[in-house]
PDB file of C-alpha atoms in Angstrom:
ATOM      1  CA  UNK A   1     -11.874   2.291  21.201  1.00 60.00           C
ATOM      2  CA  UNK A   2     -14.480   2.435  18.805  1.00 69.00           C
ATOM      3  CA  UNK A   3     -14.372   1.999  14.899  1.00 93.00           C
ATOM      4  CA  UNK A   4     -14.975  -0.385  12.251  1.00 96.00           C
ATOM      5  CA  UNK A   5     -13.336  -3.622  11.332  1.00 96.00           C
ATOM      6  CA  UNK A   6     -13.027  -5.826   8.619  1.00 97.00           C
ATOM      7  CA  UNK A   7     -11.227  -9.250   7.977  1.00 96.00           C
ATOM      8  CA  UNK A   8      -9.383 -10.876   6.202  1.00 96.00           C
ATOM      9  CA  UNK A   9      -7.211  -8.011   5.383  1.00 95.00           C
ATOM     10  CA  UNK A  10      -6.354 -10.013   2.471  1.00 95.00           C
ATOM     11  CA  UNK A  11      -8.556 -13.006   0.643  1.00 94.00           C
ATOM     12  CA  UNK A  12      -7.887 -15.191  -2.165  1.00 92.00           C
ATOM     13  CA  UNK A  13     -10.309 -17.227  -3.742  1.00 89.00           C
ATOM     14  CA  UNK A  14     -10.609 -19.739  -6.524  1.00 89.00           C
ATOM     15  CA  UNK A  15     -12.690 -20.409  -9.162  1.00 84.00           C
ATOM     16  CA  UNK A  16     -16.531 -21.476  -8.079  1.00 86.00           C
ATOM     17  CA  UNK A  17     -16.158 -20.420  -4.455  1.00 92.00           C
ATOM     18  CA  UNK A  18     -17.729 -18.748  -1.955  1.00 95.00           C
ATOM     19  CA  UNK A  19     -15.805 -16.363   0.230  1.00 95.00           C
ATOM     20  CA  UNK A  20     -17.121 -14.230   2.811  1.00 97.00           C
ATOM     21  CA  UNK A  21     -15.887 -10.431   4.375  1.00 97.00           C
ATOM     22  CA  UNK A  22     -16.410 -10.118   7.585  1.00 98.00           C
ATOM     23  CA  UNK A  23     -17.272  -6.601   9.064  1.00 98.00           C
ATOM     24  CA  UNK A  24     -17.688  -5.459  12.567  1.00 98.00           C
ATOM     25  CA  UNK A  25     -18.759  -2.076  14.159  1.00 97.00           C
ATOM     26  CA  UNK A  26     -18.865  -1.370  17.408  1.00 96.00           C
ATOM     27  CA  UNK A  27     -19.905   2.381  16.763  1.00 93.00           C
ATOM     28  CA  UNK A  28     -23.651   1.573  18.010  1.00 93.00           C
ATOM     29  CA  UNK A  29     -24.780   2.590  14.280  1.00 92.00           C
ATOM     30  CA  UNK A  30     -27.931   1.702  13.015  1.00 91.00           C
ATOM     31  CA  UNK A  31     -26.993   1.717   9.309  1.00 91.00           C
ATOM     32  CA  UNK A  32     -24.139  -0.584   7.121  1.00 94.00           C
ATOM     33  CA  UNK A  33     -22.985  -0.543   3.672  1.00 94.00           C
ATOM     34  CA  UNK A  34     -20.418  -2.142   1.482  1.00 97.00           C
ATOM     35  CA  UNK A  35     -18.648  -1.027  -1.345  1.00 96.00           C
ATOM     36  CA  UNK A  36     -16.446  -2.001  -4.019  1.00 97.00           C
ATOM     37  CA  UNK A  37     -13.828  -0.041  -4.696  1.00 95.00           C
ATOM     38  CA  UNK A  38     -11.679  -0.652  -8.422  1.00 92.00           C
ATOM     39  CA  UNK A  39      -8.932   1.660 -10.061  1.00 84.00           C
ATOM     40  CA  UNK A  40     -10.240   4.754 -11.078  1.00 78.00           C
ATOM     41  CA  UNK A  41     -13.710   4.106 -10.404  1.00 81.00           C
ATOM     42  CA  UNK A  42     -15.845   5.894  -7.389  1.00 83.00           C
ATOM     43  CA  UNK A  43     -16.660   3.270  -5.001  1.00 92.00           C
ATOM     44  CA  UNK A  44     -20.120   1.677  -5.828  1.00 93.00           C
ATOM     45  CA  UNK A  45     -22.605   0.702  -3.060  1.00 94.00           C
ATOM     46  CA  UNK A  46     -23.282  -3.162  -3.040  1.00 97.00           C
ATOM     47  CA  UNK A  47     -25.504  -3.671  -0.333  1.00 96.00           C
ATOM     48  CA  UNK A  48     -26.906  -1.773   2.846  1.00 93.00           C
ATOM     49  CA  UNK A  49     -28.828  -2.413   5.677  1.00 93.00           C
ATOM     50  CA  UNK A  50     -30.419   0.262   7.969  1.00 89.00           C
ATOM     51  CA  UNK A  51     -31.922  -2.382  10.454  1.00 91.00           C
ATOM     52  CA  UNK A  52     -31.470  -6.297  11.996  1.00 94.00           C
ATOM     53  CA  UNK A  53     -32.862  -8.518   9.915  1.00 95.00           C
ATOM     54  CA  UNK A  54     -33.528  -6.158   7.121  1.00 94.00           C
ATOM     55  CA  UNK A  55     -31.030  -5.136   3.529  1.00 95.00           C
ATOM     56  CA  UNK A  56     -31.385  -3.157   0.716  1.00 94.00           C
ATOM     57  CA  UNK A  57     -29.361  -3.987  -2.933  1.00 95.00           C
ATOM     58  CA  UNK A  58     -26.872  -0.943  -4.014  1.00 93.00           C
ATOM     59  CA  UNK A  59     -26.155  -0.170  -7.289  1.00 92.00           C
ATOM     60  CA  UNK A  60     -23.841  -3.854  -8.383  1.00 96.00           C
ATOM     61  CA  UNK A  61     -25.550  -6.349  -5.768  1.00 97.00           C
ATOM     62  CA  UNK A  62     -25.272  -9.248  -8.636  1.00 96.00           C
ATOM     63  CA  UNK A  63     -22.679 -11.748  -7.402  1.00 96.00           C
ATOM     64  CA  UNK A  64     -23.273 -10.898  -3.585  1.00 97.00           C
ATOM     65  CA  UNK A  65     -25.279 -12.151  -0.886  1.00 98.00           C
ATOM     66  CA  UNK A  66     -25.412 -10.437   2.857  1.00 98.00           C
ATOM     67  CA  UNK A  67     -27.166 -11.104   6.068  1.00 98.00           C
ATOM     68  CA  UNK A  68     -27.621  -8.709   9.163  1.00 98.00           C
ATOM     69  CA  UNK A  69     -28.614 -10.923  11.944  1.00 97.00           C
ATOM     70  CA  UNK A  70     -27.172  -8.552  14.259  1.00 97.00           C
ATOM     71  CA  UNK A  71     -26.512  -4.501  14.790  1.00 96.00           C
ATOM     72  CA  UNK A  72     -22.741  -5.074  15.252  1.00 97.00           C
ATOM     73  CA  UNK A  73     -22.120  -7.193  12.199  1.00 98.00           C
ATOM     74  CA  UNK A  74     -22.766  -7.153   8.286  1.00 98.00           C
ATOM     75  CA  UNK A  75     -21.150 -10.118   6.303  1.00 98.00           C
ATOM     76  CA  UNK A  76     -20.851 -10.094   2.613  1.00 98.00           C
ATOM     77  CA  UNK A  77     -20.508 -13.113   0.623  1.00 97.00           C
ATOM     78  CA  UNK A  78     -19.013 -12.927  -2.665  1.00 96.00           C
ATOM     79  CA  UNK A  79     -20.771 -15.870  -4.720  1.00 95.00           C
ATOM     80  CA  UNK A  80     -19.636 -17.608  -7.652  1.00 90.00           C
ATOM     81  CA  UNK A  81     -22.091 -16.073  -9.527  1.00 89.00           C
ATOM     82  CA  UNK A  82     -19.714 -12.929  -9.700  1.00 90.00           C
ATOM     83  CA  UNK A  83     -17.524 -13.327 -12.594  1.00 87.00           C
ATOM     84  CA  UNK A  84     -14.767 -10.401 -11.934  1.00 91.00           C
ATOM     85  CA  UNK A  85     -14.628 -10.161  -7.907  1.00 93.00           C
ATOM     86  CA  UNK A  86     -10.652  -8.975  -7.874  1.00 94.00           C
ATOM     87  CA  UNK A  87     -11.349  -5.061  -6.097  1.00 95.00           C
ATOM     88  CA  UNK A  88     -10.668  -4.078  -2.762  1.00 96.00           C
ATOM     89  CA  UNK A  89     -13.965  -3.985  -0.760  1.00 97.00           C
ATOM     90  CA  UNK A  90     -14.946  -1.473   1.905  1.00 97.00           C
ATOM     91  CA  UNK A  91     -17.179  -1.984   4.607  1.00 97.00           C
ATOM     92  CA  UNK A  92     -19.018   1.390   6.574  1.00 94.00           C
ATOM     93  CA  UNK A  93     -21.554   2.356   8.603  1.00 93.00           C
ATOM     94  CA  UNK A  94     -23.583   5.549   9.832  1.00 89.00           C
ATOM     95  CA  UNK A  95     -26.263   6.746  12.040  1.00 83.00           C
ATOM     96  CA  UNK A  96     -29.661   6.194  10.016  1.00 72.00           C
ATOM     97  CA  UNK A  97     -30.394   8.749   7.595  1.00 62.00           C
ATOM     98  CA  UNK A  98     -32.558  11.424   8.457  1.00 58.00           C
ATOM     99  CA  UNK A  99     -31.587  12.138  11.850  1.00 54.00           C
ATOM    100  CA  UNK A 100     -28.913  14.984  11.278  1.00 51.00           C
ATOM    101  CA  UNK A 101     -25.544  13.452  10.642  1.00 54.00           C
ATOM    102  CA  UNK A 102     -25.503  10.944   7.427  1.00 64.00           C
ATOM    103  CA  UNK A 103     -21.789  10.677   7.435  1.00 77.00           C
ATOM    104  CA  UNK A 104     -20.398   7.203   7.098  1.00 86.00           C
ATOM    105  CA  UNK A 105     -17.292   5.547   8.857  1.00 90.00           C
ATOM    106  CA  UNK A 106     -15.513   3.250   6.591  1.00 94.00           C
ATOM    107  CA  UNK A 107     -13.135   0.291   8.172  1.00 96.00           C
ATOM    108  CA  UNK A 108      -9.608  -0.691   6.595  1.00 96.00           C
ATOM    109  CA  UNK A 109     -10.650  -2.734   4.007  1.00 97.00           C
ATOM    110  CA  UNK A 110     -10.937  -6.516   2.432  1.00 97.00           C
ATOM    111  CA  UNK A 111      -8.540  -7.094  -0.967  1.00 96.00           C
ATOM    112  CA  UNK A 112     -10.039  -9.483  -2.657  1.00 95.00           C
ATOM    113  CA  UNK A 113      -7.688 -11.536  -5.290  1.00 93.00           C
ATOM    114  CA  UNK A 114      -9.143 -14.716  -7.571  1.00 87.00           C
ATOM    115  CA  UNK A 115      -6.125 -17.442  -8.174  1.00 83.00           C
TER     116      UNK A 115
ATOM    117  CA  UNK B   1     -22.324  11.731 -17.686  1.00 66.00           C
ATOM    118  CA  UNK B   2     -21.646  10.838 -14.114  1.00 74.00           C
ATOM    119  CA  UNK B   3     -23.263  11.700 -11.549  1.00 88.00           C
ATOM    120  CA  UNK B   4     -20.397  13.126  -9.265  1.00 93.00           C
ATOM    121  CA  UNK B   5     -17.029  14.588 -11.785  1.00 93.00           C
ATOM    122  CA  UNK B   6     -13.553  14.233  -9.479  1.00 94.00           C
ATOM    123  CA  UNK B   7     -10.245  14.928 -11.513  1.00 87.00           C
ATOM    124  CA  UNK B   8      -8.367  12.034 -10.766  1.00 84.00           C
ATOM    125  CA  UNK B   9      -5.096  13.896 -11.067  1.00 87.00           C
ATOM    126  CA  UNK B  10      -2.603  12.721 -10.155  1.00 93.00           C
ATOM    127  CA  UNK B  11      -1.755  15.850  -8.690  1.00 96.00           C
ATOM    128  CA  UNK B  12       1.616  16.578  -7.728  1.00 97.00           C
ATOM    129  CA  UNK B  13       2.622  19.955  -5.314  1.00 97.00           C
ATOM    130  CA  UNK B  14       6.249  21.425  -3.617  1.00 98.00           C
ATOM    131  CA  UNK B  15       5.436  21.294   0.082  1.00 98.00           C
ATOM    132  CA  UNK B  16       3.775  24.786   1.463  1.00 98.00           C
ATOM    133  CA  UNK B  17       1.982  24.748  -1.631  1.00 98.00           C
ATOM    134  CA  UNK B  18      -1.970  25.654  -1.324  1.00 98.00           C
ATOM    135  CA  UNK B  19      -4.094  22.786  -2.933  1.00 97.00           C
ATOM    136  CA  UNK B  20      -7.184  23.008  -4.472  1.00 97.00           C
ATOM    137  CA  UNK B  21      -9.353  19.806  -5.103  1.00 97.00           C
ATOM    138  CA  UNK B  22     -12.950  20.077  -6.713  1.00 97.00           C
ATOM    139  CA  UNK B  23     -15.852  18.254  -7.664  1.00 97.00           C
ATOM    140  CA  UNK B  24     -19.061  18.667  -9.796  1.00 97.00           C
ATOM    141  CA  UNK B  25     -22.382  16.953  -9.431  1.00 96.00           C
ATOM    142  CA  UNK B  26     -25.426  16.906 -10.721  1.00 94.00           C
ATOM    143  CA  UNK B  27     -28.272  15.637  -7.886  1.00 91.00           C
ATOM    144  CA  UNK B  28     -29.485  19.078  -6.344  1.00 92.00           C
ATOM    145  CA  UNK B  29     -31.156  16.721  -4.465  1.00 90.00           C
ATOM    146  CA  UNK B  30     -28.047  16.386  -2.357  1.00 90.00           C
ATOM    147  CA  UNK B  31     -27.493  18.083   1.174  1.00 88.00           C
ATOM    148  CA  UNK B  32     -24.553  16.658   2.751  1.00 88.00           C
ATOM    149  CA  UNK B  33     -20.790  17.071   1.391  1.00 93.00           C
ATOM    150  CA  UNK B  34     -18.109  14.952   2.812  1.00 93.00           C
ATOM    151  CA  UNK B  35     -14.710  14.875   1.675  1.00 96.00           C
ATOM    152  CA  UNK B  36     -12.464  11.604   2.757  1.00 96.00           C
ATOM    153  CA  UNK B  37      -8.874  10.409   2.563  1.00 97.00           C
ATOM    154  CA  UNK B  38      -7.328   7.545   1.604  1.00 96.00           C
ATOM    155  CA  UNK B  39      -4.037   6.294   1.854  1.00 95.00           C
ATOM    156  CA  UNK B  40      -2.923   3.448  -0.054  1.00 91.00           C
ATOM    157  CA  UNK B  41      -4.560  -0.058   0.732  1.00 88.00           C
ATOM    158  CA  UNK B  42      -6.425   1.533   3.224  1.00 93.00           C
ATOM    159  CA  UNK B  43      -9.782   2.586   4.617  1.00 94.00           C
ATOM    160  CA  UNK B  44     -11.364   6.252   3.626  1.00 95.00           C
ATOM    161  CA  UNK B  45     -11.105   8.288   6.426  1.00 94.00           C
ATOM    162  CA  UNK B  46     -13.780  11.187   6.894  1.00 92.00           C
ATOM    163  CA  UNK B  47     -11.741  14.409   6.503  1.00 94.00           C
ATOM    164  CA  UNK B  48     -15.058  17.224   6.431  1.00 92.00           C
ATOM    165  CA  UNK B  49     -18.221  18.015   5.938  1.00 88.00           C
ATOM    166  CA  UNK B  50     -20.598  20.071   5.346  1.00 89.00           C
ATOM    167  CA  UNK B  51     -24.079  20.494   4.906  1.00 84.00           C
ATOM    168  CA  UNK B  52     -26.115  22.769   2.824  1.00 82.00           C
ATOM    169  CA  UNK B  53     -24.314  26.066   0.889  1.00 83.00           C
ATOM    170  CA  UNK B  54     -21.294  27.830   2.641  1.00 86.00           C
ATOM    171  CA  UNK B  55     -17.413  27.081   3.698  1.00 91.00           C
ATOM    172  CA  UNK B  56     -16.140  24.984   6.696  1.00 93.00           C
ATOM    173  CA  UNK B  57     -12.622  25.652   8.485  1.00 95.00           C
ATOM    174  CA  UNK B  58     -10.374  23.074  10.141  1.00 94.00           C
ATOM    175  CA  UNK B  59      -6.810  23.812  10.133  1.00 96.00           C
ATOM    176  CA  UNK B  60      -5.222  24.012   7.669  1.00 97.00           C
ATOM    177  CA  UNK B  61      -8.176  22.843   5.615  1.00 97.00           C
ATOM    178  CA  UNK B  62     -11.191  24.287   3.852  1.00 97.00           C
ATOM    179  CA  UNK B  63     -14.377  23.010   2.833  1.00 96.00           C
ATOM    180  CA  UNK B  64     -16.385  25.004   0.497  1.00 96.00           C
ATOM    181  CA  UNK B  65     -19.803  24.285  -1.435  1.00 96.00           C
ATOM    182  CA  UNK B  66     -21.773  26.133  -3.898  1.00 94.00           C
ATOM    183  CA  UNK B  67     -25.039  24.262  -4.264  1.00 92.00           C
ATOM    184  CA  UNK B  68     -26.362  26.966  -6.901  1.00 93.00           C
ATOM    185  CA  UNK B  69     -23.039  26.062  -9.014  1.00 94.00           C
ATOM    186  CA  UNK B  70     -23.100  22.218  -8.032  1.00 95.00           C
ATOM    187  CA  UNK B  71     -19.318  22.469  -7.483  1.00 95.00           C
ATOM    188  CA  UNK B  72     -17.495  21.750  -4.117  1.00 97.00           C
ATOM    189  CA  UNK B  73     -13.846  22.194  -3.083  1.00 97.00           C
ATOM    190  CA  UNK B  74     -11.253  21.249  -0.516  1.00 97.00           C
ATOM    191  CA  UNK B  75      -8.692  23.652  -0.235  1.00 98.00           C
ATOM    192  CA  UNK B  76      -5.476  22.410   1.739  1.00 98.00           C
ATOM    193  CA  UNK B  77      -2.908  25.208   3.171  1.00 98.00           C
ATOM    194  CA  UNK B  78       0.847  24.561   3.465  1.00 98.00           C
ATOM    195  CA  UNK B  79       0.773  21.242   2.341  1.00 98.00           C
ATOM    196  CA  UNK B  80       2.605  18.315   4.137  1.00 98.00           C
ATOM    197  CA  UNK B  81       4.474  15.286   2.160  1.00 97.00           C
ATOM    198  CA  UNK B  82       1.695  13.602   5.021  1.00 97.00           C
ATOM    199  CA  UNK B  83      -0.859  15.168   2.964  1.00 98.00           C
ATOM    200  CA  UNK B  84      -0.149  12.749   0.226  1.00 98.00           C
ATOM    201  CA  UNK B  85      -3.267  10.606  -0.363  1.00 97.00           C
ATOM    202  CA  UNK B  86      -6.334  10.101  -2.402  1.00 96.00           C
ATOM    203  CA  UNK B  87      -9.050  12.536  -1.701  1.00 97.00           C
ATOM    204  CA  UNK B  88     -12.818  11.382  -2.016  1.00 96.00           C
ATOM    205  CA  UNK B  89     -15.639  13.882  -2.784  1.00 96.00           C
ATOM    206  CA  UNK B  90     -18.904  12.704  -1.579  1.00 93.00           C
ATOM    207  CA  UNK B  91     -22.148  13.536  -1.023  1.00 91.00           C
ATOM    208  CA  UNK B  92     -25.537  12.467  -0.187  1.00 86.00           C
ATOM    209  CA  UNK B  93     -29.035  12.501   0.406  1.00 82.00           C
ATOM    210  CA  UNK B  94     -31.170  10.185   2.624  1.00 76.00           C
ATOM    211  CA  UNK B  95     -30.097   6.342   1.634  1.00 69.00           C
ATOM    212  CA  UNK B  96     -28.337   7.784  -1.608  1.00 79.00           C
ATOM    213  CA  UNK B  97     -25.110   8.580  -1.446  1.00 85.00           C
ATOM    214  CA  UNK B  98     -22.208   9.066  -4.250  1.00 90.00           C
ATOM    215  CA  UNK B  99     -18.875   9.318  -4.535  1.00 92.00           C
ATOM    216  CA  UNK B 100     -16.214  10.237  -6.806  1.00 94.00           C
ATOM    217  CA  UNK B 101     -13.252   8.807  -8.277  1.00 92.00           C
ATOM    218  CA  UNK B 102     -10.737  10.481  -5.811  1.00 95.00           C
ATOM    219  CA  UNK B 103      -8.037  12.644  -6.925  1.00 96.00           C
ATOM    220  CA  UNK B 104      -4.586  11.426  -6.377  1.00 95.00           C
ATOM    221  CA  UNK B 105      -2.295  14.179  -4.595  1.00 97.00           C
ATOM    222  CA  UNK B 106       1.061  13.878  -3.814  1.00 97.00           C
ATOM    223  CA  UNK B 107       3.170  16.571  -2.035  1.00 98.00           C
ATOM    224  CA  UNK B 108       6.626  16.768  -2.525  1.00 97.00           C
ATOM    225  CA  UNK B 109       9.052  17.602   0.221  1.00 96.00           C
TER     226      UNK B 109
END
């Protein structure tokens, strides 16, 4: 059964810590991305990766570390550094650009709430 | 002025109704069009695309584009109260790809 996953399904954290998203594929794409998603906004790309070992910034990549140390998986830390994490975060993946079909596949999603 | 313009409703229809979602952009750059679902506190799921000019048919829904207009549409037919969801426009090109704010639909039964 193939798809995307992504836990916790909810995640609180508290002032000055670290939390990390997990998120899983086992669709045997090349490519990952994750998004925040807030009320009334588009979502907005944080970070992607299109290879192991390698990750691009998005568009709001302050506040946010990732790593990709392998195909399946694409963590995203949200630091301290990011002053207003509450949104509900969306992890997806896709065959690489450029090779027909650029469509991505988005898991269930990670609500993120500060206490 | 944003790149991709969604209505975000909310939208509210009688079931059977015909629904017509849109959304504007202004990349000609892009080449793929995607429109998603969402239901609440969940995941987008990929509903159609598209790629290039022209309309796309899957049940009871239609994808159309007009790249010469920058306007696309998803235009649902007998609507279902299980139709009731956030729609997503998006579209991209190469790494870049952009959203909108999703228009809210509800149908009522």
């Amino acid at each position: 059964d193939g798809g995307i996953t992504q836990s916790p399904k909810y995640l609180f954290r508290k002032e000055g810590q670290n939390v990390t998203l997990s998120c899983e594929q086992n669709l045997n794409h090349d490519a990952m991305y994750w998004y925040r998603q807030d009320p009334g906004q588009g979502l907005r790309l944080i970070y992607y990766s299109q290879i192991v070992n390698d990750f691009q910034k998005g568009d709001i990549a302050e506040g946010y570390s990732v790593s990709r140390e392998k195909k399946e998986s694409f963590p995203l830390t949200v630091t301290s550094a990011q002053k207003n994490p509450t949104a509900f975060y969306l992890c997806a993946s896709s065959m690489v650009p450029g090779q027909g079909l650029e469509t991505q596949y988005f898991g269930p999603g990670t609500r993120l709430l500060v206490l | 002025q944003k790149e991709v313009e969604q209505d975000p409703g909310p939208l509210s229809v009688p079931e059977g109704a015909i629904v017509s979602l849109n959304c504007t952009y202004s990349n000609s750059a892009f080449q793929y069009f995607m429109w998603y679902r969402q239901y609440s506190r969940k995941g987008p799921e990929l509903l159609m695309y598209t790629y290039s000019s022209g309309n796309k048919e899957d049940g009871r829904f239609t994808a159309q584009v007009d790249k010469s207009s920058k306007y696309i549409s998803l235009f649902i037919r007998d609507s279902q109260p299980s139709d009731s969801a956030t729609y997503l426009c998006a579209m991209s090109y190469r790494n870049d790809m952009r959203f909108g704010a999703g228009t809210r639909l509800t149908v009522k039964p």
